[in-house]
Short mmCIF file of C-alpha atoms and ligand atoms in Angstrom, two decimals:
data_model
loop_
_atom_site.label_atom_id
_atom_site.label_comp_id
_atom_site.label_asym_id
_atom_site.label_seq_id
_atom_site.Cartn_x
_atom_site.Cartn_y
_atom_site.Cartn_z
CA MET Q 1 7.08 4.58 31.03
CA GLY Q 2 9.40 5.11 34.01
CA ARG Q 3 9.32 8.34 35.98
CA SER Q 4 12.60 9.66 34.66
CA THR Q 5 11.66 8.87 31.05
CA LEU Q 6 8.38 10.67 31.52
CA PHE Q 7 10.16 13.62 33.09
CA THR Q 8 12.67 13.81 30.22
CA THR Q 9 9.82 13.65 27.74
CA LEU Q 10 7.99 16.51 29.44
CA VAL Q 11 11.09 18.67 29.60
CA LEU Q 12 11.80 18.07 25.93
CA CYS Q 13 8.20 18.87 25.07
CA VAL Q 14 8.23 22.06 27.10
CA LEU Q 15 11.47 23.07 25.38
CA ALA Q 16 9.65 22.30 22.14
CA VAL Q 17 12.48 20.06 20.98
CA HIS Q 18 11.39 16.65 19.70
CA CYS Q 19 8.37 15.45 21.65
CA SER Q 20 8.38 11.69 21.94
CA ALA Q 21 4.96 11.86 20.27
CA ASP Q 22 6.81 11.84 16.95
CA GLY Q 23 6.61 8.31 15.61
CA VAL Q 24 7.89 6.69 12.49
CA PHE Q 25 7.30 3.34 10.78
CA TRP Q 26 8.43 1.55 7.64
CA HIS Q 27 6.00 0.43 4.98
CA VAL Q 28 7.53 -2.21 2.69
CA THR Q 29 5.56 -4.20 0.15
CA ASP Q 30 5.34 -6.30 -3.01
CA PHE Q 31 8.77 -7.98 -2.88
CA HIS Q 32 7.69 -10.57 -5.51
CA TYR Q 33 10.85 -12.65 -5.11
CA ASP Q 34 11.71 -14.34 -8.44
CA PHE Q 35 13.91 -17.28 -7.50
CA THR Q 36 14.51 -18.05 -11.22
CA TYR Q 37 16.11 -14.67 -11.97
CA LEU Q 38 18.92 -15.11 -14.53
CA ASP Q 39 18.49 -18.89 -14.59
CA GLY Q 40 17.76 -19.00 -18.30
CA ALA Q 41 19.93 -16.08 -19.37
CA GLU Q 42 21.77 -18.06 -22.00
CA ASN Q 43 18.51 -18.74 -23.86
CA GLY Q 44 17.18 -15.22 -23.96
CA THR Q 45 14.84 -15.40 -20.98
CA ILE Q 46 16.20 -14.22 -17.69
CA CYS Q 47 13.29 -14.76 -15.33
CA ASP Q 48 10.03 -16.67 -15.15
CA SER Q 49 8.26 -13.43 -14.26
CA GLN Q 50 8.80 -12.15 -17.80
CA THR Q 51 5.29 -12.40 -19.21
CA ALA Q 52 4.34 -13.30 -22.76
CA GLY Q 53 4.21 -10.19 -24.92
CA GLN Q 54 6.76 -8.22 -22.93
CA PRO Q 55 9.94 -7.05 -24.64
CA THR Q 56 13.08 -9.12 -24.03
CA PRO Q 57 15.40 -7.53 -21.50
CA ASN Q 58 18.52 -6.39 -23.30
CA ASP Q 59 20.84 -5.98 -20.38
CA PRO Q 60 19.74 -7.99 -17.34
CA GLY Q 61 21.62 -6.69 -14.36
CA GLU Q 62 22.84 -8.14 -11.11
CA TRP Q 63 20.30 -6.11 -9.14
CA GLY Q 64 17.26 -6.83 -11.29
CA ASP Q 65 15.55 -5.84 -14.50
CA TYR Q 66 12.46 -3.74 -15.20
CA ILE Q 67 10.91 -6.70 -17.07
CA CYS Q 68 11.36 -9.10 -14.14
CA ASP Q 69 10.43 -9.53 -10.51
CA ALA Q 70 13.06 -8.99 -7.83
CA PRO Q 71 16.16 -11.20 -7.49
CA TRP Q 72 17.24 -12.10 -3.96
CA ARG Q 73 20.21 -9.76 -4.19
CA LEU Q 74 17.85 -6.78 -4.57
CA ILE Q 75 15.48 -7.97 -1.83
CA ASN Q 76 18.31 -8.52 0.63
CA ASP Q 77 19.80 -5.13 -0.19
CA THR Q 78 16.41 -3.42 0.24
CA VAL Q 79 15.96 -4.67 3.80
CA TYR Q 80 19.53 -3.71 4.70
CA ALA Q 81 18.86 -0.25 3.21
CA MET Q 82 15.85 0.11 5.52
CA LYS Q 83 18.14 -0.75 8.41
CA ALA Q 84 20.77 1.78 7.32
CA ILE Q 85 18.24 4.59 6.83
CA GLN Q 86 16.11 4.06 9.95
CA PRO Q 87 17.21 1.18 12.20
CA ASN Q 88 14.73 1.96 14.99
CA PRO Q 89 11.23 2.42 13.59
CA ASP Q 90 8.31 1.95 16.00
CA PHE Q 91 7.23 -0.92 13.76
CA ILE Q 92 7.25 -2.19 10.18
CA ILE Q 93 4.18 -2.93 8.07
CA TRP Q 94 4.67 -5.50 5.32
CA THR Q 95 1.65 -5.62 3.02
CA GLY Q 96 2.18 -8.80 0.99
CA ASP Q 97 2.75 -10.13 -2.54
CA ASP Q 98 5.87 -12.15 -1.81
CA THR Q 99 5.95 -14.61 -4.75
CA PRO Q 100 6.78 -13.89 -8.41
CA HIS Q 101 4.35 -13.29 -11.28
CA ILE Q 102 4.74 -16.74 -12.76
CA TYR Q 103 2.15 -19.17 -14.08
CA ASN Q 104 0.31 -21.43 -11.65
CA ASP Q 105 1.76 -24.58 -13.23
CA LYS Q 106 5.23 -23.53 -12.04
CA MET Q 107 4.02 -22.80 -8.51
CA ASN Q 108 2.62 -24.80 -5.61
CA THR Q 109 1.74 -24.24 -1.96
CA ASP Q 110 5.22 -25.32 -0.79
CA VAL Q 111 6.89 -22.70 -2.99
CA VAL Q 112 4.54 -20.01 -1.65
CA LEU Q 113 5.34 -20.98 1.93
CA THR Q 114 9.09 -21.22 1.27
CA ILE Q 115 9.12 -17.68 -0.13
CA ILE Q 116 7.02 -16.28 2.74
CA GLY Q 117 9.52 -18.04 5.03
CA ASN Q 118 12.56 -16.56 3.22
CA LEU Q 119 11.20 -13.01 3.56
CA THR Q 120 10.12 -13.54 7.16
CA ASP Q 121 13.62 -14.83 8.02
CA LEU Q 122 15.25 -11.85 6.31
CA LEU Q 123 13.13 -9.26 8.13
CA ARG Q 124 13.63 -11.06 11.44
CA SER Q 125 17.39 -11.29 11.05
CA VAL Q 126 17.89 -7.68 9.96
CA PHE Q 127 15.35 -6.25 12.45
CA PRO Q 128 15.50 -8.78 15.31
CA ASN Q 129 13.75 -6.60 17.89
CA THR Q 130 11.39 -4.59 15.72
CA GLN Q 131 7.67 -5.16 15.77
CA VAL Q 132 6.47 -6.35 12.33
CA TYR Q 133 2.83 -6.39 11.18
CA PRO Q 134 2.32 -8.44 7.99
CA VAL Q 135 -0.73 -9.11 5.81
CA PHE Q 136 -1.22 -11.33 2.76
CA GLY Q 137 -1.36 -10.22 -0.87
CA ASN Q 138 -3.13 -11.91 -3.76
CA HIS Q 139 0.15 -13.65 -4.72
CA ASP Q 140 0.56 -15.29 -1.33
CA TYR Q 141 -1.63 -18.24 -2.15
CA HIS Q 142 -1.74 -21.12 -4.63
CA PRO Q 143 -3.52 -20.95 -7.03
CA LYS Q 144 -2.82 -17.20 -6.99
CA HIS Q 145 -5.68 -14.89 -5.89
CA GLN Q 146 -7.94 -17.84 -4.86
CA MET Q 147 -7.75 -17.22 -1.14
CA PRO Q 148 -10.54 -19.08 0.63
CA PRO Q 149 -12.53 -17.39 3.44
CA ALA Q 150 -11.84 -20.42 5.63
CA PRO Q 151 -8.98 -22.18 7.47
CA ASN Q 152 -6.32 -23.64 5.17
CA THR Q 153 -2.70 -24.83 5.12
CA VAL Q 154 -1.29 -21.44 4.12
CA TYR Q 155 -2.91 -19.57 7.03
CA ASN Q 156 -1.84 -22.33 9.43
CA ALA Q 157 1.76 -22.58 8.27
CA THR Q 158 2.17 -18.80 8.07
CA TRP Q 159 0.73 -18.37 11.54
CA ASN Q 160 3.57 -20.52 12.82
CA MET Q 161 6.10 -18.22 11.10
CA TRP Q 162 4.49 -14.97 12.27
CA ASN Q 163 3.40 -15.89 15.81
CA VAL Q 164 6.91 -15.17 17.14
CA PRO Q 165 8.28 -12.51 19.52
CA SER Q 166 7.80 -8.98 18.08
CA TRP Q 167 5.39 -10.23 15.40
CA LEU Q 168 1.79 -11.42 15.88
CA PRO Q 169 0.68 -12.07 19.47
CA SER Q 170 -1.02 -15.38 20.34
CA ASP Q 171 -4.32 -13.69 21.17
CA VAL Q 172 -4.99 -12.96 17.47
CA MET Q 173 -4.68 -16.62 16.45
CA ASN Q 174 -8.40 -17.19 16.07
CA THR Q 175 -9.07 -14.49 13.47
CA PHE Q 176 -5.75 -15.15 11.77
CA VAL Q 177 -6.11 -18.88 11.13
CA ASN Q 178 -9.77 -18.48 10.17
CA GLY Q 179 -9.53 -15.45 7.90
CA ALA Q 180 -5.99 -13.97 7.97
CA TYR Q 181 -7.03 -10.71 9.63
CA TYR Q 182 -6.31 -9.37 13.12
CA THR Q 183 -6.10 -6.32 15.35
CA VAL Q 184 -3.39 -5.30 17.82
CA LEU Q 185 -3.12 -2.29 20.13
CA ILE Q 186 0.22 -0.81 19.03
CA SER Q 187 0.56 1.92 21.64
CA PRO Q 188 -1.81 3.44 24.20
CA GLY Q 189 -4.79 4.77 22.22
CA LEU Q 190 -3.55 3.58 18.83
CA ARG Q 191 -4.71 0.35 17.22
CA LEU Q 192 -3.66 -1.41 14.02
CA VAL Q 193 -6.03 -3.54 11.96
CA GLY Q 194 -4.52 -5.98 9.46
CA LEU Q 195 -7.11 -6.76 6.77
CA ASN Q 196 -7.24 -9.52 4.18
CA THR Q 197 -8.68 -7.57 1.24
CA VAL Q 198 -7.71 -10.32 -1.22
CA TYR Q 199 -11.28 -11.53 -0.49
CA TYR Q 200 -12.69 -8.44 -2.22
CA TYR Q 201 -10.51 -8.74 -5.34
CA THR Q 202 -12.46 -9.66 -8.49
CA ASN Q 203 -9.74 -12.24 -9.31
CA ASP Q 204 -10.60 -14.18 -6.15
CA LYS Q 205 -13.36 -16.38 -7.58
CA VAL Q 206 -14.09 -18.23 -4.33
CA THR Q 207 -15.32 -15.08 -2.57
CA ALA Q 208 -17.55 -13.64 -5.33
CA PRO Q 209 -20.56 -12.01 -3.69
CA THR Q 210 -23.88 -13.89 -3.84
CA ASP Q 211 -27.19 -13.43 -2.02
CA ASP Q 212 -25.91 -15.69 0.77
CA ASN Q 213 -22.31 -14.53 0.72
CA THR Q 214 -21.93 -10.81 1.31
CA ASP Q 215 -19.14 -10.83 3.89
CA PRO Q 216 -16.25 -13.27 3.21
CA ALA Q 217 -14.87 -14.75 6.44
CA GLY Q 218 -17.11 -12.27 8.31
CA GLN Q 219 -14.36 -9.66 8.00
CA PHE Q 220 -16.62 -6.63 7.41
CA ALA Q 221 -18.80 -7.36 10.45
CA TRP Q 222 -15.69 -7.99 12.52
CA LEU Q 223 -14.09 -4.72 11.29
CA GLU Q 224 -17.20 -2.73 12.20
CA GLY Q 225 -17.13 -4.29 15.65
CA VAL Q 226 -13.46 -3.38 16.12
CA LEU Q 227 -14.03 0.21 14.96
CA GLN Q 228 -17.12 0.59 17.14
CA GLN Q 229 -15.19 -0.62 20.17
CA ALA Q 230 -12.25 1.65 19.31
CA GLN Q 231 -14.64 4.61 19.14
CA THR Q 232 -16.07 3.73 22.57
CA ASP Q 233 -12.56 3.33 24.00
CA ASN Q 234 -11.34 6.57 22.43
CA GLU Q 235 -8.73 4.80 20.34
CA LYS Q 236 -7.51 5.76 16.85
CA VAL Q 237 -6.95 3.13 14.18
CA PHE Q 238 -4.55 2.44 11.29
CA LEU Q 239 -5.91 0.06 8.63
CA ILE Q 240 -3.41 -1.92 6.59
CA GLY Q 241 -4.17 -4.15 3.62
CA HIS Q 242 -2.94 -5.25 0.23
CA VAL Q 243 -5.56 -4.84 -2.55
CA PRO Q 244 -7.05 -1.32 -2.38
CA PRO Q 245 -10.63 -0.21 -3.11
CA GLY Q 246 -11.25 2.24 -5.97
CA PHE Q 247 -9.48 2.55 -9.32
CA PHE Q 248 -6.00 2.18 -10.73
CA GLU Q 249 -4.82 5.71 -11.58
CA ARG Q 250 -2.71 4.54 -14.53
CA SER Q 251 -5.36 2.44 -16.24
CA LYS Q 252 -8.65 4.22 -16.84
CA GLY Q 253 -11.69 2.27 -15.59
CA LYS Q 254 -9.61 -0.50 -13.96
CA SER Q 255 -10.87 -1.28 -10.46
CA TRP Q 256 -9.93 -4.12 -8.08
CA PHE Q 257 -12.85 -4.83 -5.69
CA TYR Q 258 -16.19 -6.45 -6.51
CA PRO Q 259 -18.63 -3.46 -6.59
CA GLU Q 260 -20.62 -4.71 -3.55
CA TYR Q 261 -17.44 -4.94 -1.46
CA ASN Q 262 -16.20 -1.55 -2.66
CA ARG Q 263 -19.48 0.00 -1.47
CA ARG Q 264 -19.35 -1.70 1.90
CA TYR Q 265 -15.73 -0.71 2.49
CA LEU Q 266 -16.56 2.94 1.68
CA GLN Q 267 -19.56 2.91 4.01
CA ILE Q 268 -17.40 1.67 6.88
CA VAL Q 269 -14.71 4.30 6.28
CA ALA Q 270 -17.37 7.05 6.09
CA ARG Q 271 -19.01 5.91 9.31
CA TYR Q 272 -15.75 5.68 11.26
CA ALA Q 273 -13.85 8.49 9.52
CA ASP Q 274 -13.00 10.10 12.87
CA VAL Q 275 -11.57 6.84 14.27
CA ILE Q 276 -9.48 5.79 11.23
CA LYS Q 277 -6.30 7.86 11.11
CA GLY Q 278 -4.59 6.15 8.22
CA GLN Q 279 -5.09 3.48 5.56
CA PHE Q 280 -1.89 1.94 4.19
CA PHE Q 281 -2.31 -0.24 1.12
CA ALA Q 282 -0.30 -1.53 -1.83
CA HIS Q 283 -0.81 -3.92 -4.80
CA GLN Q 284 -0.54 -1.33 -7.59
CA HIS Q 285 3.27 -1.15 -7.20
CA LEU Q 286 3.04 2.63 -7.63
CA ASP Q 287 3.00 5.66 -5.37
CA SER Q 288 -0.39 7.34 -5.06
CA PHE Q 289 -3.14 8.30 -2.61
CA ARG Q 290 -6.94 8.31 -2.33
CA LEU Q 291 -9.37 10.70 -0.66
CA PHE Q 292 -12.60 9.87 1.18
CA TYR Q 293 -15.31 12.51 1.72
CA ASP Q 294 -18.18 13.26 4.08
CA ASP Q 295 -21.66 14.31 2.87
CA GLN Q 296 -20.56 17.94 2.65
CA GLY Q 297 -17.74 17.03 0.29
CA ARG Q 298 -15.03 17.58 2.89
CA ALA Q 299 -12.00 15.24 2.69
CA VAL Q 300 -12.23 13.34 5.98
CA ASN Q 301 -9.97 10.37 5.31
CA SER Q 302 -7.21 9.20 3.03
CA MET Q 303 -5.42 6.09 1.84
CA LEU Q 304 -1.69 6.04 1.11
CA LEU Q 305 -0.62 3.56 -1.57
CA ALA Q 306 3.00 2.46 -1.22
CA PRO Q 307 5.13 1.49 -4.24
CA ALA Q 308 6.71 -1.96 -4.65
CA VAL Q 309 10.17 -3.37 -4.13
CA THR Q 310 9.80 -5.34 -7.39
CA PRO Q 311 10.46 -3.25 -10.52
CA TRP Q 312 8.33 -5.65 -12.65
CA MET Q 313 6.62 -4.17 -15.68
CA THR Q 314 2.98 -5.20 -15.62
CA THR Q 315 1.23 -6.42 -18.74
CA LEU Q 316 -1.58 -3.88 -18.14
CA GLY Q 317 -1.36 -1.51 -21.10
CA GLY Q 318 0.33 1.83 -20.52
CA VAL Q 319 1.28 1.20 -16.90
CA GLY Q 320 4.99 0.39 -17.15
CA ALA Q 321 7.64 -0.44 -14.58
CA ASN Q 322 8.87 1.31 -11.44
CA ASN Q 323 12.04 1.74 -9.43
CA PRO Q 324 12.22 -0.23 -6.16
CA GLY Q 325 10.84 1.85 -3.29
CA ILE Q 326 10.53 1.80 0.52
CA ARG Q 327 8.67 4.34 2.62
CA LEU Q 328 8.92 5.83 6.06
CA VAL Q 329 5.69 7.25 7.47
CA SER Q 330 5.82 9.87 10.25
CA TYR Q 331 2.91 10.14 12.65
CA ASP Q 332 1.95 11.55 16.01
CA LYS Q 333 1.94 8.70 18.49
CA THR Q 334 -0.71 10.22 20.72
CA THR Q 335 -3.23 11.37 18.10
CA GLY Q 336 -2.38 9.04 15.19
CA ASP Q 337 -2.25 12.08 12.89
CA LEU Q 338 -0.01 11.56 9.85
CA THR Q 339 2.72 14.18 9.72
CA ASP Q 340 4.85 13.22 6.69
CA VAL Q 341 5.80 10.50 4.21
CA ASN Q 342 9.44 10.05 3.22
CA GLN Q 343 9.97 7.93 0.15
CA TYR Q 344 13.33 6.22 -0.52
CA TYR Q 345 14.30 4.44 -3.72
CA SER Q 346 17.01 2.92 -5.80
CA ASN Q 347 17.40 3.85 -9.47
CA LEU Q 348 17.68 0.31 -10.84
CA ALA Q 349 19.27 1.24 -14.17
CA LEU Q 350 21.95 3.16 -12.33
CA ALA Q 351 22.38 0.38 -9.76
CA ASN Q 352 23.21 -2.11 -12.48
CA MET Q 353 25.64 0.30 -14.13
CA GLN Q 354 27.39 1.11 -10.87
CA GLY Q 355 27.32 -2.42 -9.49
CA SER Q 356 25.52 -1.32 -6.32
CA PRO Q 357 21.98 -0.05 -5.59
CA LEU Q 358 22.77 3.20 -3.71
CA TRP Q 359 19.46 3.90 -2.00
CA GLY Q 360 18.54 7.56 -1.81
CA HIS Q 361 15.83 9.90 -0.59
CA GLU Q 362 13.24 10.46 -3.31
CA TYR Q 363 11.01 13.04 -1.62
CA SER Q 364 9.28 14.19 1.55
CA LEU Q 365 5.58 14.83 1.07
CA LYS Q 366 5.75 17.93 3.26
CA GLN Q 367 8.79 19.43 1.59
CA ALA Q 368 8.14 18.47 -2.03
CA PHE Q 369 4.62 19.88 -2.00
CA ASN Q 370 5.00 22.52 0.72
CA LEU Q 371 2.32 21.00 2.98
CA PRO Q 372 2.03 21.37 6.78
CA ASP Q 373 1.41 17.62 7.28
CA ALA Q 374 -0.02 14.52 5.61
CA SER Q 375 -3.62 15.00 6.81
CA PRO Q 376 -6.64 14.44 4.53
CA ALA Q 377 -7.07 18.26 4.31
CA SER Q 378 -3.46 18.66 3.14
CA LEU Q 379 -3.89 15.89 0.58
CA GLN Q 380 -7.07 17.61 -0.63
CA ASN Q 381 -5.08 20.85 -1.09
CA LEU Q 382 -2.46 18.85 -2.97
CA LEU Q 383 -5.09 17.37 -5.29
CA ASP Q 384 -6.54 20.86 -5.88
CA SER Q 385 -3.09 22.15 -6.82
CA PHE Q 386 -2.84 19.46 -9.52
CA SER Q 387 -5.32 21.56 -11.55
CA ASN Q 388 -3.41 24.82 -11.05
CA SER Q 389 -1.52 25.55 -14.23
CA SER Q 390 1.05 27.71 -12.42
CA SER Q 391 1.99 24.88 -10.06
CA ASP Q 392 4.31 21.99 -10.99
CA ASN Q 393 2.88 19.75 -8.23
CA PHE Q 394 1.16 17.40 -10.66
CA GLU Q 395 4.34 16.91 -12.70
CA LYS Q 396 6.22 16.05 -9.49
CA TYR Q 397 3.47 13.70 -8.32
CA TYR Q 398 3.46 11.95 -11.70
CA LEU Q 399 7.22 11.39 -11.61
CA TYR Q 400 7.00 9.97 -8.06
CA ASN Q 401 4.03 7.80 -9.13
CA SER Q 402 6.47 5.42 -10.90
CA VAL Q 403 9.16 5.97 -8.23
CA SER Q 404 11.00 8.34 -10.61
CA HIS Q 405 11.19 5.80 -13.43
CA ASP Q 406 8.74 7.16 -16.02
CA ARG Q 407 9.88 10.64 -17.04
CA SER Q 408 7.15 11.23 -19.63
CA THR Q 409 4.45 13.88 -19.24
CA CYS Q 410 0.83 13.07 -18.40
CA GLU Q 411 -1.85 15.22 -19.97
CA GLY Q 412 -5.39 14.85 -21.32
CA ASP Q 413 -6.87 11.37 -20.66
CA CYS Q 414 -3.79 10.31 -18.73
CA LYS Q 415 -4.28 13.17 -16.27
CA VAL Q 416 -8.05 12.69 -16.04
CA ALA Q 417 -7.51 9.02 -15.05
CA GLN Q 418 -5.00 10.05 -12.39
CA LEU Q 419 -7.16 12.79 -10.87
CA CYS Q 420 -10.43 10.83 -10.88
CA ALA Q 421 -8.78 7.78 -9.27
CA ILE Q 422 -7.35 9.90 -6.45
CA LYS Q 423 -10.64 11.72 -5.89
CA GLU Q 424 -13.33 9.06 -6.34
CA VAL Q 425 -13.11 5.64 -4.72
CA ASP Q 426 -16.85 5.20 -5.29
CA TYR Q 427 -17.56 3.49 -8.64
CA ASP Q 428 -20.48 5.71 -9.76
CA LYS Q 429 -18.77 8.93 -8.77
CA TYR Q 430 -15.58 7.83 -10.52
CA GLN Q 431 -17.54 7.32 -13.73
CA GLU Q 432 -19.14 10.76 -13.38
CA CYS Q 433 -15.70 12.26 -12.85
CA ILE Q 434 -14.32 10.53 -15.96
CA ASP Q 435 -17.33 11.62 -18.02
CA ALA Q 436 -17.34 15.23 -16.78
CA PRO Q 437 -16.29 17.55 -19.62
CA SER Q 438 -14.10 19.56 -17.28
CA SER Q 439 -12.61 16.68 -15.31
CA GLY Q 440 -9.03 17.37 -16.37
CA ALA Q 441 -9.11 21.03 -15.52
CA ASN Q 442 -11.41 21.16 -12.51
CA VAL Q 443 -11.11 18.43 -9.97
CA ALA Q 444 -11.88 20.38 -6.87
CA ARG Q 445 -15.33 19.28 -5.71
CA VAL Q 446 -16.37 22.84 -5.08
CA SER Q 447 -15.84 23.71 -8.74
CA MET Q 448 -18.62 21.32 -9.68
CA PHE Q 449 -21.04 23.60 -7.89
CA ILE Q 450 -20.09 26.73 -9.81
CA PRO Q 451 -22.39 25.99 -12.78
CA PHE Q 452 -25.28 25.54 -10.31
CA VAL Q 453 -24.50 28.80 -8.55
CA VAL Q 454 -24.38 30.60 -11.89
CA ALA Q 455 -27.66 28.96 -12.94
CA ALA Q 456 -29.30 29.95 -9.65
CA PHE Q 457 -28.27 33.56 -10.13
CA ALA Q 458 -29.50 33.53 -13.70
CA LEU Q 459 -32.90 32.28 -12.52
CA ALA Q 460 -33.06 34.81 -9.71
CA ALA Q 461 -32.33 37.61 -12.12
C1 NAG S 501 18.60 -23.53 -22.98
O1 NAG S 501 17.92 -24.26 -23.98
C2 NAG S 501 18.46 -25.55 -24.20
C3 NAG S 501 17.74 -26.17 -25.39
O2 NAG S 501 16.34 -26.11 -25.23
C4 NAG S 501 18.30 -26.39 -22.92
O3 NAG S 501 18.86 -27.66 -23.08
C5 NAG S 501 19.00 -25.67 -21.77
O4 NAG S 501 18.74 -26.35 -20.56
C6 NAG S 501 18.48 -24.23 -21.64
N1 NAG S 501 19.24 -23.55 -20.62
C7 NAG S 501 18.69 -22.97 -19.55
C8 NAG S 501 19.62 -22.36 -18.57
O5 NAG S 501 17.47 -22.95 -19.36
C1 NAG S 502 22.79 -9.02 2.12
O1 NAG S 502 23.25 -7.69 2.29
C2 NAG S 502 24.26 -7.56 3.28
C3 NAG S 502 24.53 -6.08 3.50
O2 NAG S 502 24.91 -5.50 2.31
C4 NAG S 502 25.49 -8.34 2.86
O3 NAG S 502 26.45 -8.27 3.89
C5 NAG S 502 25.09 -9.79 2.62
O4 NAG S 502 26.20 -10.49 2.09
C6 NAG S 502 23.96 -9.88 1.63
N1 NAG S 502 23.50 -11.26 1.52
C7 NAG S 502 23.13 -11.79 0.34
C8 NAG S 502 22.70 -13.19 0.39
O5 NAG S 502 23.16 -11.16 -0.71
C1 NAG S 503 14.51 -20.03 1.19
O1 NAG S 503 14.16 -21.09 2.08
C2 NAG S 503 14.54 -22.36 1.62
C3 NAG S 503 13.96 -23.37 2.59
O2 NAG S 503 14.32 -23.07 3.88
C4 NAG S 503 16.06 -22.42 1.53
O3 NAG S 503 16.46 -23.70 1.04
C5 NAG S 503 16.54 -21.34 0.57
O4 NAG S 503 17.95 -21.31 0.55
C6 NAG S 503 16.02 -19.98 1.03
N1 NAG S 503 16.37 -18.97 0.04
C7 NAG S 503 16.92 -17.84 0.38
C8 NAG S 503 17.23 -16.88 -0.73
O5 NAG S 503 17.18 -17.52 1.53
C1 NAG S 504 -4.48 -26.02 11.29
O1 NAG S 504 -3.79 -26.37 12.49
C2 NAG S 504 -4.64 -26.84 13.51
C3 NAG S 504 -3.82 -26.97 14.78
O2 NAG S 504 -2.61 -27.59 14.53
C4 NAG S 504 -5.27 -28.15 13.06
O3 NAG S 504 -6.13 -28.64 14.04
C5 NAG S 504 -6.08 -27.87 11.77
O4 NAG S 504 -6.59 -29.08 11.27
C6 NAG S 504 -5.21 -27.23 10.72
N1 NAG S 504 -6.07 -26.80 9.62
C7 NAG S 504 -5.72 -26.88 8.35
C8 NAG S 504 -6.73 -26.48 7.35
O5 NAG S 504 -4.59 -27.23 8.01
C1 NAG S 505 -1.32 28.25 -8.19
O1 NAG S 505 0.06 27.98 -7.99
C2 NAG S 505 0.87 29.13 -7.85
C3 NAG S 505 2.33 28.67 -7.84
O2 NAG S 505 2.55 27.75 -6.82
C4 NAG S 505 0.44 29.86 -6.59
O3 NAG S 505 1.22 31.03 -6.42
C5 NAG S 505 -1.03 30.23 -6.68
O4 NAG S 505 -1.46 30.79 -5.46
C6 NAG S 505 -1.86 29.00 -6.98
N1 NAG S 505 -3.25 29.36 -7.24
C7 NAG S 505 -4.28 28.89 -6.55
C8 NAG S 505 -5.63 29.32 -6.99
O5 NAG S 505 -4.14 28.12 -5.59
ZN1 ZN S 506 2.21 -7.00 -6.27
ZN1 ZN S 507 -1.16 -7.66 -5.45
#
């Protein structure tokens, strides 16, 4: 920083105008580009990403369809919308799943690489000078999900696309081509770690844990080393990844990680809770968050799950489709503290009717829920308010969960699944939460102690 810039910054800070510590970055994810969109329209199918058993789209639109993955027109428009809304973010995180949900026999490694290349080119041309940090999703490999914990053509070819100015620096080549993970210091005192959590996904059969294989590509040991060093150096860390630990809030009992890997991930977050300032993940295509606790039951960390660009309706029962979404995260550049999340979206049904997507602001976490910031403590207060019958916070959260697509209400089992997924990333504790007779009404951890307090008094008396 030059002297005059520093001086200006200090003056602005003293005047309590905008301190330059206010940072902002885009999180965009799950494009799932379906290059066949509308190809077969005359025969009743409009996209290869329409899965057996799904209803037939009745009015496939120019900008996409809730039954299908994203057409190029929507993808292109999404990235231009990011540019129109915030052209100068500090950086962009892009957390994977680039290819469509189509059967393996219609895919091959060249198609995967072509699509990764198309999206890389688009982001580079629209944001030529912006720093971009990408990671892989489970659809960025052929056969899908089967990512090997070893060097391969996809890592090699993608490295050549991403090792360009403003993207991945040459000094992360070793970890990238061997395991597709890396770390970069993004500003003084703030470090980003790009993880390949596809290895922990139960659909990745080549990384299933065994007695001899407990750490695919050595990523856990490496991560612990990075966090330990960050702690020593007084740095704060953002973790980014695709497949999240814990449970899917819209599908009771559905988890993603192998149990052993879920445990290990949780242990690492607990141990370095003061170093990790944010976890930004995706894969579920929906908007949600997770809390992580210390031994006293205090929320000490959180994970923000960003919704997808693709509107694709999953075949998982009861989950449904979503509107395309993009998110801007606000943070303090010096402390790494998260200050707000602003979610933008396009109502796809309306876009097709109007002939243009019209991106709009969906909500600000701070404003919608009246929170001071996006810290773990604030998210804990938000979760507590979901059980307050005089608050409409849960109804708002549930609408935003599908990016304002599903306007139904969520009560009973539906609500229990939502609350327990947010609260318990640990598999045993999640099950206890689901089984608890009061889980729908009382999610605050402290409320679980009330019966014990009452019992203790009863005994004392
Ligand atoms: C529609 O089906 C007919 C008959 O199977 C086939 O010849 C034609 O190529 C199909 N059209 C498209 C666009 O897939
Ligand atoms: C992408 O979007 C931009 C901005 O709206 C537009 O100028 C351009 O023609 C679009 N390109 C494609 C291929 O749709
Ligand atoms: C994707 O890349 C391939 C190979 O470079 C190119 O032929 C194709 O036109 C690209 N598609 C889009 C939508 O840019
Ligand atoms: C990756 O690229 C390096 C350097 O070009 C080459 O030596 C290696 O054999 C490649 N590995 C694979 C699996 O393609
Ligand atoms: C429940 O929500 C209402 C309305 O927002 C609020 O006034 C009240 O303080 C809340 N109760 C608790 C226990 O937080
Ligand atoms: Zn996805
Ligand atoms: Zn995924």
